[in-house]
Amino acid sequence: MKKFLFLLIAPILILNVNLRASQSKNYQFKAIIFDMDGTILNTEVVWDEANHHILTTYAPHLDEKETQELLHTLKNLPLQDGRKLMQATCSVAISIDQIIEEKTNYVLDVYANKGISFIPFFIEFHAAISELGIKTAVATNATQHSVNCIVQQVPLKNYFATHIYTIDHVNQIYKPQPDVYLHAAAMIGIDPQDCIAIEDTLNGIKAAKAAGMYCIGINTGKNRKNLELADEIVECFSEIDIKKLFNIENRP
């Protein structure tokens, strides 16, 4: 009897898996939730520079090759783990709170003096999905303070209004945990499985997938290997197939 029931249920389970796996082909998504730094804003490189600044200042015993190797490692670590590694590496005493403060001040100073730009083709992409009535939001590892400074430099609220969600909205729980993505989906009233996430980092992709979202990895950092866990990878926003993702031909 058990064998008979399994034979009845197994095809249904396989069908459900296949349907989920082929979402990008025939599923009508309802929202896109964007990462911010490196995905829609050309700011990820500034955070890399801030890490370099900390290491050259507080870990002078490292040569440039060692510094670059550590920077590469940091890119794939959760932020909290990365800060602990930086602190452990520094030969000059510095607390984690000091690391956070110095990095943030460095980045905000660069923003103020050099400005911030959108990633190429983001504006056109957002306009195209807005015409379809697709809901959008931002889910970022940045603090609210950083976002407040950013919106003084670029018109981020013109695209997302109040739907810009930071780690301050989720009790400082960073990606790769899914909390900020789940919060963003809840705030726009869309089931996470009906959302697409667009990410440029490994930890961001892990967070989106843990939230149950279909994830597009955008290769702004020119390292496709870091994006391998994404459901699909594109080089830029202009490569994203909106018709396929939103099943436009089959809409009523």
XYZ file of N, CA and C in Angstrom:
756
model
N 0.829 -1.206 0.000
C 0.000 0.000 0.000
C 0.870 1.267 0.000
N 1.919 1.252 0.858
C 2.815 2.407 0.911
C 3.481 2.642 -0.435
N 3.877 1.547 -1.077
C 4.515 1.668 -2.389
C 3.546 2.260 -3.395
N 2.274 1.856 -3.316
C 1.254 2.368 -4.236
C 1.058 3.874 -4.032
N 0.989 4.310 -2.755
C 0.818 5.734 -2.466
C 2.012 6.536 -2.962
N 3.213 5.986 -2.785
C 4.405 6.687 -3.264
C 4.364 6.880 -4.770
N 3.914 5.831 -5.486
C 3.834 5.923 -6.943
C 2.831 6.982 -7.369
N 1.796 7.187 -6.563
C 0.813 8.220 -6.874
C 1.349 9.615 -6.583
N 2.073 9.755 -5.464
C 2.530 11.065 -5.008
C 3.783 11.527 -5.733
N 4.686 10.615 -6.064
C 5.980 10.979 -6.657
C 5.848 11.862 -7.886
N 4.956 11.535 -8.863
C 4.850 12.408 -10.034
C 4.425 13.824 -9.674
N 3.589 13.964 -8.632
C 3.144 15.291 -8.213
C 4.316 16.081 -7.646
N 5.142 15.417 -6.820
C 6.308 16.082 -6.258
C 7.268 16.525 -7.346
N 7.493 15.648 -8.310
C 8.393 15.981 -9.421
C 7.846 17.151 -10.212
N 6.522 17.171 -10.428
C 5.894 18.258 -11.167
C 6.084 19.582 -10.449
N 5.913 19.583 -9.120
C 6.086 20.808 -8.354
C 7.512 21.324 -8.440
N 8.490 20.423 -8.364
C 9.892 20.819 -8.475
C 10.169 21.404 -9.849
N 9.645 20.747 -10.887
C 9.882 21.219 -12.247
C 9.237 22.577 -12.487
N 8.046 22.778 -11.917
C 7.381 24.068 -12.072
C 8.204 25.173 -11.434
N 8.719 24.900 -10.218
C 9.529 25.902 -9.527
C 10.821 26.166 -10.284
N 11.427 25.124 -10.821
C 12.700 25.277 -11.532
C 12.537 26.065 -12.813
N 11.336 26.023 -13.406
C 11.138 26.710 -14.686
C 10.381 28.014 -14.517
N 10.418 28.585 -13.319
C 9.669 29.810 -13.060
C 9.976 30.908 -14.061
N 11.260 31.060 -14.387
C 11.631 32.162 -15.254
C 10.994 32.050 -16.625
N 10.528 30.843 -16.996
C 9.967 30.649 -18.325
C 8.459 30.887 -18.369
N 7.747 30.494 -17.292
C 6.301 30.564 -17.401
C 5.619 31.081 -16.140
N 6.361 31.702 -15.243
C 5.788 32.158 -13.987
C 5.612 33.664 -14.038
N 4.498 34.146 -13.537
C 4.244 35.577 -13.558
C 4.648 36.183 -12.217
N 5.866 36.685 -12.133
C 6.329 37.327 -10.912
C 5.594 38.646 -10.704
N 5.606 39.123 -9.472
C 4.839 40.318 -9.137
C 5.692 41.470 -8.619
N 6.954 41.207 -8.318
C 7.799 42.264 -7.752
C 9.266 41.962 -7.993
N 10.063 43.030 -7.978
C 11.520 42.897 -8.001
C 12.067 43.632 -6.790
N 12.909 42.942 -6.036
C 13.580 43.557 -4.897
C 15.070 43.628 -5.218
N 15.598 44.837 -5.191
C 16.977 45.093 -5.592
C 17.892 45.216 -4.374
N 19.074 44.653 -4.478
C 20.164 45.047 -3.597
C 20.547 46.473 -3.993
N 21.316 47.155 -3.156
C 21.667 48.539 -3.471
C 23.122 48.682 -3.929
N 24.073 48.542 -3.005
C 25.482 48.774 -3.347
C 25.974 47.757 -4.366
N 26.416 48.255 -5.508
C 26.955 47.384 -6.545
C 25.914 46.811 -7.483
N 24.637 46.930 -7.107
C 23.563 46.417 -7.961
C 22.851 47.544 -8.687
N 22.397 48.548 -7.939
C 21.771 49.700 -8.604
C 22.615 50.960 -8.466
N 23.520 50.975 -7.493
C 24.416 52.115 -7.326
C 25.861 51.657 -7.472
N 26.656 52.486 -8.115
C 28.058 52.150 -8.365
C 28.897 52.480 -7.128
N 28.601 51.790 -6.030
C 29.204 52.113 -4.739
C 29.993 50.967 -4.118
N 29.844 49.768 -4.629
C 30.531 48.618 -4.022
C 32.038 48.819 -4.012
N 32.563 49.444 -5.069
C 34.005 49.661 -5.156
C 34.479 50.593 -4.045
N 33.620 51.511 -3.613
C 34.005 52.439 -2.543
C 34.157 51.694 -1.217
N 33.281 50.720 -0.976
C 33.418 49.908 0.237
C 34.684 49.058 0.188
N 35.055 48.603 -1.001
C 36.322 47.875 -1.151
C 37.500 48.786 -0.810
N 37.405 50.035 -1.269
C 38.457 51.011 -0.964
C 38.533 51.283 0.538
N 37.373 51.295 1.190
C 37.343 51.526 2.639
C 38.030 50.380 3.382
N 37.789 49.153 2.935
C 38.482 48.004 3.530
C 39.992 48.116 3.330
N 40.383 48.530 2.133
C 41.810 48.703 1.830
C 42.417 49.757 2.745
N 41.674 50.829 2.967
C 42.141 51.906 3.852
C 42.381 51.386 5.271
N 41.438 50.597 5.784
C 41.588 50.046 7.135
C 42.826 49.158 7.222
N 43.008 48.296 6.238
C 44.126 47.351 6.281
C 45.473 48.045 6.142
N 45.564 49.026 5.253
C 46.850 49.712 5.082
C 47.177 50.585 6.296
N 46.144 51.031 6.999
C 46.358 51.877 8.175
C 46.651 51.061 9.429
N 45.913 49.985 9.625
C 45.992 49.235 10.882
C 46.684 47.873 10.755
N 47.013 47.479 9.535
C 47.760 46.231 9.332
C 48.937 46.495 8.396
N 49.833 47.410 8.798
C 50.943 47.793 7.914
C 51.937 46.661 7.662
N 51.840 45.584 8.443
C 52.756 44.454 8.247
C 52.416 43.656 6.990
N 51.218 43.860 6.432
C 50.834 43.150 5.208
C 51.415 43.853 3.989
N 51.960 43.082 3.049
C 52.345 43.702 1.780
C 51.103 43.799 0.894
N 51.241 44.415 -0.268
C 50.060 44.670 -1.103
C 49.414 43.379 -1.593
N 50.238 42.376 -1.898
C 49.676 41.102 -2.346
C 48.830 40.468 -1.247
N 49.356 40.476 -0.021
C 48.613 39.912 1.110
C 47.338 40.699 1.374
N 47.430 42.006 1.214
C 46.251 42.857 1.409
C 45.175 42.526 0.392
N 45.567 42.380 -0.868
C 44.597 42.068 -1.919
C 43.967 40.693 -1.710
N 44.759 39.739 -1.251
C 44.222 38.401 -0.973
C 43.190 38.455 0.146
N 43.475 39.254 1.170
C 42.534 39.389 2.280
C 41.270 40.116 1.829
N 41.425 41.126 0.990
C 40.260 41.843 0.462
C 39.355 40.902 -0.327
N 39.963 40.008 -1.083
C 39.185 39.023 -1.844
C 38.418 38.103 -0.898
N 39.065 37.685 0.173
C 38.401 36.831 1.165
C 37.236 37.563 1.816
N 37.438 38.824 2.142
C 36.401 39.613 2.814
C 35.135 39.736 1.980
N 35.289 39.786 0.659
C 34.131 39.966 -0.218
C 33.147 38.799 -0.111
N 33.631 37.632 0.269
C 32.774 36.448 0.329
C 32.346 36.076 1.746
N 32.712 36.919 2.715
C 32.325 36.657 4.101
C 31.133 37.522 4.499
N 30.277 37.022 5.375
C 29.267 37.899 5.976
C 29.965 39.084 6.639
N 29.314 40.245 6.664
C 29.953 41.459 7.161
C 30.515 41.294 8.569
N 29.749 40.673 9.446
C 30.212 40.532 10.828
C 31.467 39.671 10.910
N 31.512 38.595 10.133
C 32.699 37.735 10.113
C 33.888 38.473 9.508
N 33.618 39.271 8.484
C 34.677 40.041 7.854
C 35.300 41.047 8.802
N 34.456 41.688 9.594
C 34.974 42.661 10.565
C 35.840 41.984 11.618
N 35.422 40.808 12.062
C 36.214 40.065 13.051
C 37.569 39.662 12.470
N 37.567 39.252 11.195
C 38.823 38.871 10.547
C 39.742 40.074 10.403
N 39.169 41.224 10.021
C 39.977 42.436 9.901
C 40.592 42.799 11.245
N 39.772 42.750 12.302
C 40.276 43.095 13.632
C 41.405 42.155 14.047
N 41.233 40.861 13.773
C 42.251 39.877 14.146
C 43.537 40.066 13.352
N 43.419 40.602 12.139
C 44.584 40.784 11.269
C 45.367 42.037 11.621
N 44.675 43.042 12.127
C 45.317 44.330 12.385
C 46.369 44.216 13.484
N 47.539 44.773 13.221
C 48.609 44.787 14.220
C 48.515 46.023 15.107
N 47.803 47.027 14.654
C 47.510 48.212 15.460
C 46.124 48.019 16.054
N 46.000 48.216 17.353
C 44.741 47.930 18.043
C 43.584 48.757 17.478
N 42.472 48.078 17.197
C 41.265 48.742 16.717
C 40.070 47.854 17.073
N 39.009 48.469 17.550
C 37.810 47.710 17.902
C 36.922 47.545 16.674
N 35.987 46.619 16.749
C 35.051 46.425 15.640
C 34.202 47.674 15.445
N 33.811 48.319 16.532
C 33.034 49.559 16.412
C 33.839 50.635 15.688
N 35.142 50.688 15.951
C 35.998 51.650 15.252
C 36.105 51.311 13.767
N 36.197 50.024 13.457
C 36.242 49.604 12.051
C 34.984 50.067 11.333
N 33.830 49.834 11.947
C 32.558 50.244 11.343
C 32.531 51.751 11.138
N 32.919 52.491 12.172
C 32.873 53.954 12.099
C 33.828 54.492 11.039
N 35.054 53.983 11.018
C 36.038 54.488 10.052
C 35.648 54.149 8.616
N 35.162 52.929 8.407
C 34.727 52.551 7.058
C 33.566 53.425 6.600
N 32.593 53.615 7.479
C 31.424 54.420 7.121
C 31.824 55.852 6.823
N 32.668 56.430 7.658
C 33.108 57.808 7.435
C 33.882 57.935 6.130
N 34.715 56.940 5.839
C 35.482 56.948 4.585
C 34.535 56.957 3.388
N 33.566 56.053 3.424
C 32.633 55.916 2.302
C 31.789 57.173 2.131
N 31.254 57.695 3.223
C 30.394 58.878 3.129
C 31.181 60.094 2.655
N 32.459 60.163 3.017
C 33.307 61.257 2.543
C 33.510 61.162 1.031
N 33.718 59.945 0.529
C 33.847 59.749 -0.922
C 32.545 60.127 -1.622
N 31.413 59.706 -1.064
C 30.120 60.054 -1.656
C 29.970 61.567 -1.765
N 30.332 62.271 -0.691
C 30.147 63.720 -0.646
C 31.056 64.442 -1.633
N 32.269 63.917 -1.826
C 33.249 64.603 -2.666
C 33.235 64.169 -4.127
N 32.895 62.915 -4.375
C 32.936 62.404 -5.746
C 31.563 62.089 -6.319
N 30.554 62.044 -5.452
C 29.211 61.749 -5.933
C 28.964 60.258 -6.098
N 27.726 59.936 -6.443
C 27.290 58.548 -6.633
C 26.553 58.470 -7.959
N 26.735 57.377 -8.669
C 26.021 57.198 -9.936
C 25.255 55.882 -9.927
N 24.207 55.830 -10.734
C 23.473 54.584 -10.907
C 24.265 53.636 -11.812
N 24.086 52.351 -11.583
C 24.650 51.340 -12.470
C 24.027 51.521 -13.862
N 24.827 51.392 -14.940
C 24.284 51.571 -16.296
C 23.044 50.722 -16.564
N 22.074 51.350 -17.205
C 20.814 50.742 -17.659
C 19.815 50.449 -16.535
N 20.182 50.783 -15.278
C 19.190 50.591 -14.211
C 17.970 51.473 -14.430
N 18.184 52.737 -14.753
C 17.067 53.676 -14.899
C 16.116 53.207 -15.992
N 16.663 52.772 -17.119
C 15.822 52.288 -18.219
C 15.075 51.013 -17.820
N 15.760 50.132 -17.098
C 15.135 48.884 -16.654
C 13.993 49.175 -15.690
N 14.225 50.066 -14.754
C 13.179 50.392 -13.779
C 11.973 51.023 -14.466
N 12.225 51.868 -15.451
C 11.117 52.484 -16.193
C 10.282 51.427 -16.902
N 10.956 50.437 -17.475
C 10.251 49.385 -18.221
C 9.367 48.543 -17.310
N 9.872 48.178 -16.132
C 9.058 47.346 -15.242
C 7.971 48.168 -14.555
N 8.223 49.453 -14.367
C 7.196 50.311 -13.770
C 5.986 50.427 -14.683
N 6.227 50.462 -15.986
C 5.124 50.519 -16.950
C 4.234 49.289 -16.860
N 4.798 48.180 -16.412
C 4.034 46.936 -16.272
C 3.319 46.840 -14.929
N 3.546 47.820 -14.063
C 2.922 47.789 -12.750
C 3.605 46.859 -11.769
N 4.861 46.519 -12.048
C 5.617 45.628 -11.165
C 6.075 46.402 -9.930
N 5.809 45.866 -8.759
C 6.252 46.514 -7.529
C 7.761 46.354 -7.363
N 8.385 47.353 -6.740
C 9.831 47.304 -6.518
C 10.169 47.767 -5.105
N 11.319 47.319 -4.633
C 11.834 47.729 -3.327
C 13.340 47.521 -3.316
N 13.979 48.056 -2.296
C 15.408 47.852 -2.061
C 15.575 47.096 -0.752
N 16.473 46.114 -0.747
C 16.838 45.384 0.474
C 18.358 45.413 0.575
N 18.889 46.181 1.508
C 20.322 46.427 1.548
C 20.938 46.104 2.900
N 22.211 45.755 2.872
C 22.993 45.565 4.094
C 23.439 46.888 4.696
N 23.166 47.984 4.021
C 23.575 49.293 4.513
C 22.737 49.699 5.725
N 23.263 50.635 6.493
C 22.512 51.185 7.616
C 21.584 52.291 7.126
N 20.622 52.647 7.964
C 19.721 53.736 7.603
C 20.476 55.053 7.482
N 21.495 55.233 8.314
C 22.306 56.451 8.241
C 22.977 56.575 6.872
N 23.534 55.474 6.386
C 24.166 55.498 5.062
C 23.153 55.824 3.975
N 21.979 55.197 4.055
C 20.938 55.454 3.056
C 20.496 56.911 3.106
N 20.372 57.472 4.302
C 19.976 58.877 4.420
C 20.979 59.792 3.728
N 22.258 59.450 3.816
C 23.293 60.236 3.131
C 23.230 60.023 1.621
N 22.954 58.800 1.208
C 22.900 58.478 -0.217
C 21.762 59.216 -0.910
N 20.599 59.275 -0.269
C 19.444 59.908 -0.928
C 19.632 61.415 -1.071
N 20.631 61.970 -0.400
C 20.971 63.373 -0.620
C 21.818 63.549 -1.876
N 22.395 62.436 -2.353
C 23.272 62.477 -3.519
C 22.583 62.010 -4.798
N 21.715 61.020 -4.677
C 21.012 60.478 -5.850
C 19.521 60.361 -5.532
N 18.661 60.503 -6.545
C 17.207 60.489 -6.311
C 16.643 59.077 -6.152
N 17.152 58.341 -5.178
C 16.746 56.952 -4.989
C 15.251 56.835 -4.690
N 14.721 57.808 -3.955
C 13.303 57.749 -3.585
C 12.383 57.992 -4.776
N 12.910 58.573 -5.843
C 12.098 58.734 -7.056
C 11.716 57.382 -7.648
N 12.531 56.379 -7.373
C 12.306 55.048 -7.933
C 11.642 54.097 -6.934
N 11.894 54.310 -5.642
C 11.400 53.348 -4.645
C 10.536 53.969 -3.553
N 10.356 55.282 -3.600
C 9.573 55.979 -2.575
C 10.095 55.590 -1.183
N 9.220 55.041 -0.353
C 9.642 54.675 1.008
C 10.085 53.219 1.118
N 10.076 52.505 0.005
C 10.376 51.066 0.051
C 11.876 50.793 -0.089
N 12.644 51.374 0.823
C 14.087 51.162 0.887
C 14.374 50.615 2.276
N 14.737 49.339 2.343
C 14.826 48.657 3.631
C 16.271 48.284 3.947
N 16.673 48.611 5.160
C 18.055 48.451 5.596
C 18.140 47.442 6.743
N 19.361 47.181 7.179
C 19.521 46.254 8.301
C 18.938 46.818 9.590
N 18.740 48.138 9.644
C 18.105 48.716 10.829
C 16.643 48.304 10.944
N 16.045 47.891 9.835
C 14.660 47.418 9.870
C 14.558 45.983 10.382
N 15.678 45.281 10.443
C 15.651 43.853 10.828
C 16.654 43.561 11.945
N 16.790 44.530 12.858
C 17.631 44.324 14.049
C 19.075 43.965 13.714
N 19.614 44.629 12.691
C 21.021 44.458 12.321
C 21.371 43.031 11.904
N 20.412 42.330 11.316
C 20.687 40.976 10.824
C 21.107 41.079 9.359
N 22.354 40.796 9.093
C 22.933 41.007 7.772
C 22.668 39.831 6.830
N 22.717 40.104 5.537
C 22.842 39.038 4.558
C 24.151 38.295 4.861
N 24.219 36.972 4.731
C 23.365 36.086 3.928
C 22.087 35.603 4.606
N 21.780 36.104 5.808
C 20.477 35.779 6.385
C 19.392 36.459 5.549
N 18.217 35.869 5.427
C 17.203 36.383 4.500
C 16.330 37.501 5.046
N 16.573 37.920 6.292
C 15.624 38.795 6.987
C 15.260 40.068 6.229
N 16.246 40.756 5.669
C 15.936 42.029 5.012
C 15.118 41.808 3.743
N 15.334 40.691 3.049
C 14.515 40.373 1.877
C 13.093 40.008 2.285
N 12.964 39.229 3.339
C 11.629 38.853 3.809
C 10.859 40.082 4.286
N 11.564 40.994 4.947
C 10.922 42.223 5.419
C 10.454 43.076 4.242
N 11.310 43.220 3.233
C 10.948 44.020 2.060
C 9.719 43.446 1.363
N 9.692 42.131 1.199
C 8.542 41.487 0.556
C 7.267 41.721 1.360
N 7.371 41.598 2.678
C 6.195 41.811 3.532
C 5.693 43.246 3.429
N 6.611 44.198 3.355
C 6.222 45.606 3.327
C 5.562 46.012 2.017
N 5.881 45.320 0.927
C 5.197 45.628 -0.338
C 4.033 44.677 -0.588
N 3.797 43.780 0.359
C 2.628 42.914 0.298
C 2.687 41.821 -0.742
N 3.887 41.312 -1.012
C 4.063 40.263 -2.018
C 4.722 39.046 -1.375
N 4.208 37.862 -1.685
C 4.818 36.627 -1.203
C 6.249 36.533 -1.734
N 7.214 36.157 -0.891
C 8.607 36.063 -1.358
C 8.781 35.211 -2.608
N 8.003 34.141 -2.756
C 8.135 33.283 -3.931
C 7.628 33.961 -5.204
N 6.929 35.080 -5.053
C 6.470 35.841 -6.209
C 7.418 36.991 -6.538
N 8.570 37.017 -5.863
C 9.536 38.105 -6.035
C 10.794 37.635 -6.762
N 11.352 38.543 -7.533
C 12.690 38.384 -8.094
C 13.630 39.256 -7.271
N 14.786 38.737 -6.923
C 15.834 39.533 -6.290
C 16.963 39.710 -7.292
N 17.545 40.893 -7.311
C 18.704 41.147 -8.168
C 19.876 41.496 -7.258
N 20.962 40.746 -7.400
C 22.096 40.822 -6.481
C 23.426 40.787 -7.225
N 24.459 41.334 -6.575
C 25.791 41.314 -7.195
C 26.829 40.589 -6.349
N 26.416 40.022 -5.208
C 27.383 39.352 -4.341
C 26.892 37.970 -3.925
N 27.835 37.150 -3.510
C 27.515 35.798 -3.060
C 26.599 35.820 -1.839
N 26.922 36.656 -0.855
C 26.101 36.709 0.354
C 24.698 37.216 0.063
N 24.591 38.156 -0.857
C 23.276 38.651 -1.235
C 22.442 37.584 -1.917
N 23.079 36.815 -2.791
C 22.379 35.724 -3.481
C 21.918 34.676 -2.475
N 22.781 34.342 -1.526
C 22.394 33.377 -0.491
C 21.183 33.873 0.289
N 21.158 35.165 0.592
C 20.035 35.738 1.338
C 18.743 35.658 0.540
N 18.823 36.012 -0.736
C 17.636 35.982 -1.594
C 17.101 34.568 -1.754
N 17.996 33.620 -1.972
C 17.566 32.232 -2.138
C 16.982 31.678 -0.838
N 17.581 32.050 0.298
C 17.050 31.607 1.587
C 15.662 32.184 1.842
N 15.381 33.336 1.236
C 14.055 33.945 1.361
C 13.038 33.297 0.429
N 13.510 32.419 -0.457
C 12.616 31.734 -1.388
C 12.381 32.475 -2.681
N 13.253 33.427 -2.996
C 13.079 34.250 -4.189
C 13.876 33.706 -5.371
N 13.406 34.020 -6.568
C 14.165 33.769 -7.794
C 15.226 34.857 -7.858
N 16.483 34.483 -8.065
C 17.563 35.466 -7.972
C 18.329 35.603 -9.282
N 18.486 36.840 -9.702
C 19.321 37.176 -10.854
C 20.622 37.773 -10.330
N 21.742 37.181 -10.710
C 23.039 37.733 -10.365
C 23.492 38.680 -11.459
N 23.807 39.908 -11.085
C 24.265 40.890 -12.070
C 25.766 41.100 -11.870
N 26.530 40.906 -12.928
C 27.987 40.808 -12.830
C 28.671 42.168 -12.902
N 28.262 43.087 -12.037
C 28.899 44.402 -12.018
C 30.312 44.331 -11.450
N 30.577 43.312 -10.632
C 31.906 43.159 -10.044
C 32.866 42.370 -10.908
N 32.401 41.946 -12.091
C 33.232 41.213 -13.052
C 33.847 39.947 -12.443
N 33.005 39.204 -11.739
C 33.442 37.930 -11.158
C 32.257 36.974 -11.156
N 32.033 36.327 -12.302
C 30.868 35.453 -12.454
C 30.878 34.282 -11.468
N 32.061 33.870 -11.045
C 32.154 32.733 -10.124
C 31.398 33.018 -8.827
N 31.434 34.267 -8.371
C 30.736 34.632 -7.136
C 29.219 34.604 -7.289
N 28.739 34.500 -8.517
C 27.299 34.561 -8.774
C 26.702 33.206 -9.122
N 27.485 32.149 -9.002
C 27.061 30.836 -9.504
C 25.816 30.278 -8.820
N 25.496 30.727 -7.625
C 24.305 30.233 -6.929
C 23.019 30.907 -7.409
N 23.151 31.945 -8.221
C 21.962 32.635 -8.739
C 21.235 31.750 -9.745
N 19.944 32.005 -9.931
C 19.161 31.247 -10.903
C 19.563 31.589 -12.329
N 19.986 32.814 -12.537
C 20.552 33.210 -13.831
C 21.517 34.360 -13.598
N 22.429 34.540 -14.534
C 23.452 35.577 -14.423
C 23.399 36.459 -15.662
N 23.466 37.775 -15.446
C 23.531 38.721 -16.556
C 24.717 39.646 -16.325
N 25.187 40.241 -17.408
C 26.284 41.195 -17.300
C 25.779 42.589 -16.950
N 24.573 42.910 -17.381
C 24.013 44.233 -17.105
C 22.488 44.172 -17.193
N 21.828 45.237 -16.767
C 20.367 45.265 -16.742
C 19.752 45.093 -18.125
N 20.439 45.549 -19.152
C 19.876 45.462 -20.501
C 19.762 44.023 -20.994
N 20.430 43.078 -20.326
C 20.347 41.663 -20.713
C 19.156 40.940 -20.084
N 18.503 41.562 -19.123
C 17.397 40.887 -18.434
C 16.180 40.837 -19.350
N 15.648 39.650 -19.546
C 14.515 39.433 -20.447
C 13.209 39.666 -19.688
N 12.700 40.884 -19.771
C 11.489 41.253 -19.033
C 10.285 40.457 -19.521
N 10.180 40.250 -20.824
C 9.034 39.509 -21.370
C 8.973 38.103 -20.803
N 10.141 37.463 -20.698
C 10.182 36.098 -20.180
C 9.850 36.070 -18.691
N 10.468 36.963 -17.932
C 10.288 36.938 -16.484
C 8.858 37.227 -16.058
N 8.203 38.102 -16.799
C 6.854 38.504 -16.396
C 5.771 37.954 -17.312
N 6.157 36.981 -18.140
C 5.178 36.211 -18.911
C 4.214 37.132 -19.656
N 4.780 38.162 -20.290
C 3.958 39.218 -20.873
C 3.027 38.696 -21.954
N 3.516 37.794 -22.798
C 2.686 37.308 -23.902
C 1.421 36.612 -23.409
N 1.496 35.999 -22.211
C 0.364 35.224 -21.704
C -0.484 35.981 -20.686
N -0.193 37.268 -20.525
C -1.002 38.040 -19.584
C -2.392 38.292 -20.158
N -3.408 38.313 -19.277
C -4.766 38.590 -19.764
C -4.894 40.023 -20.246
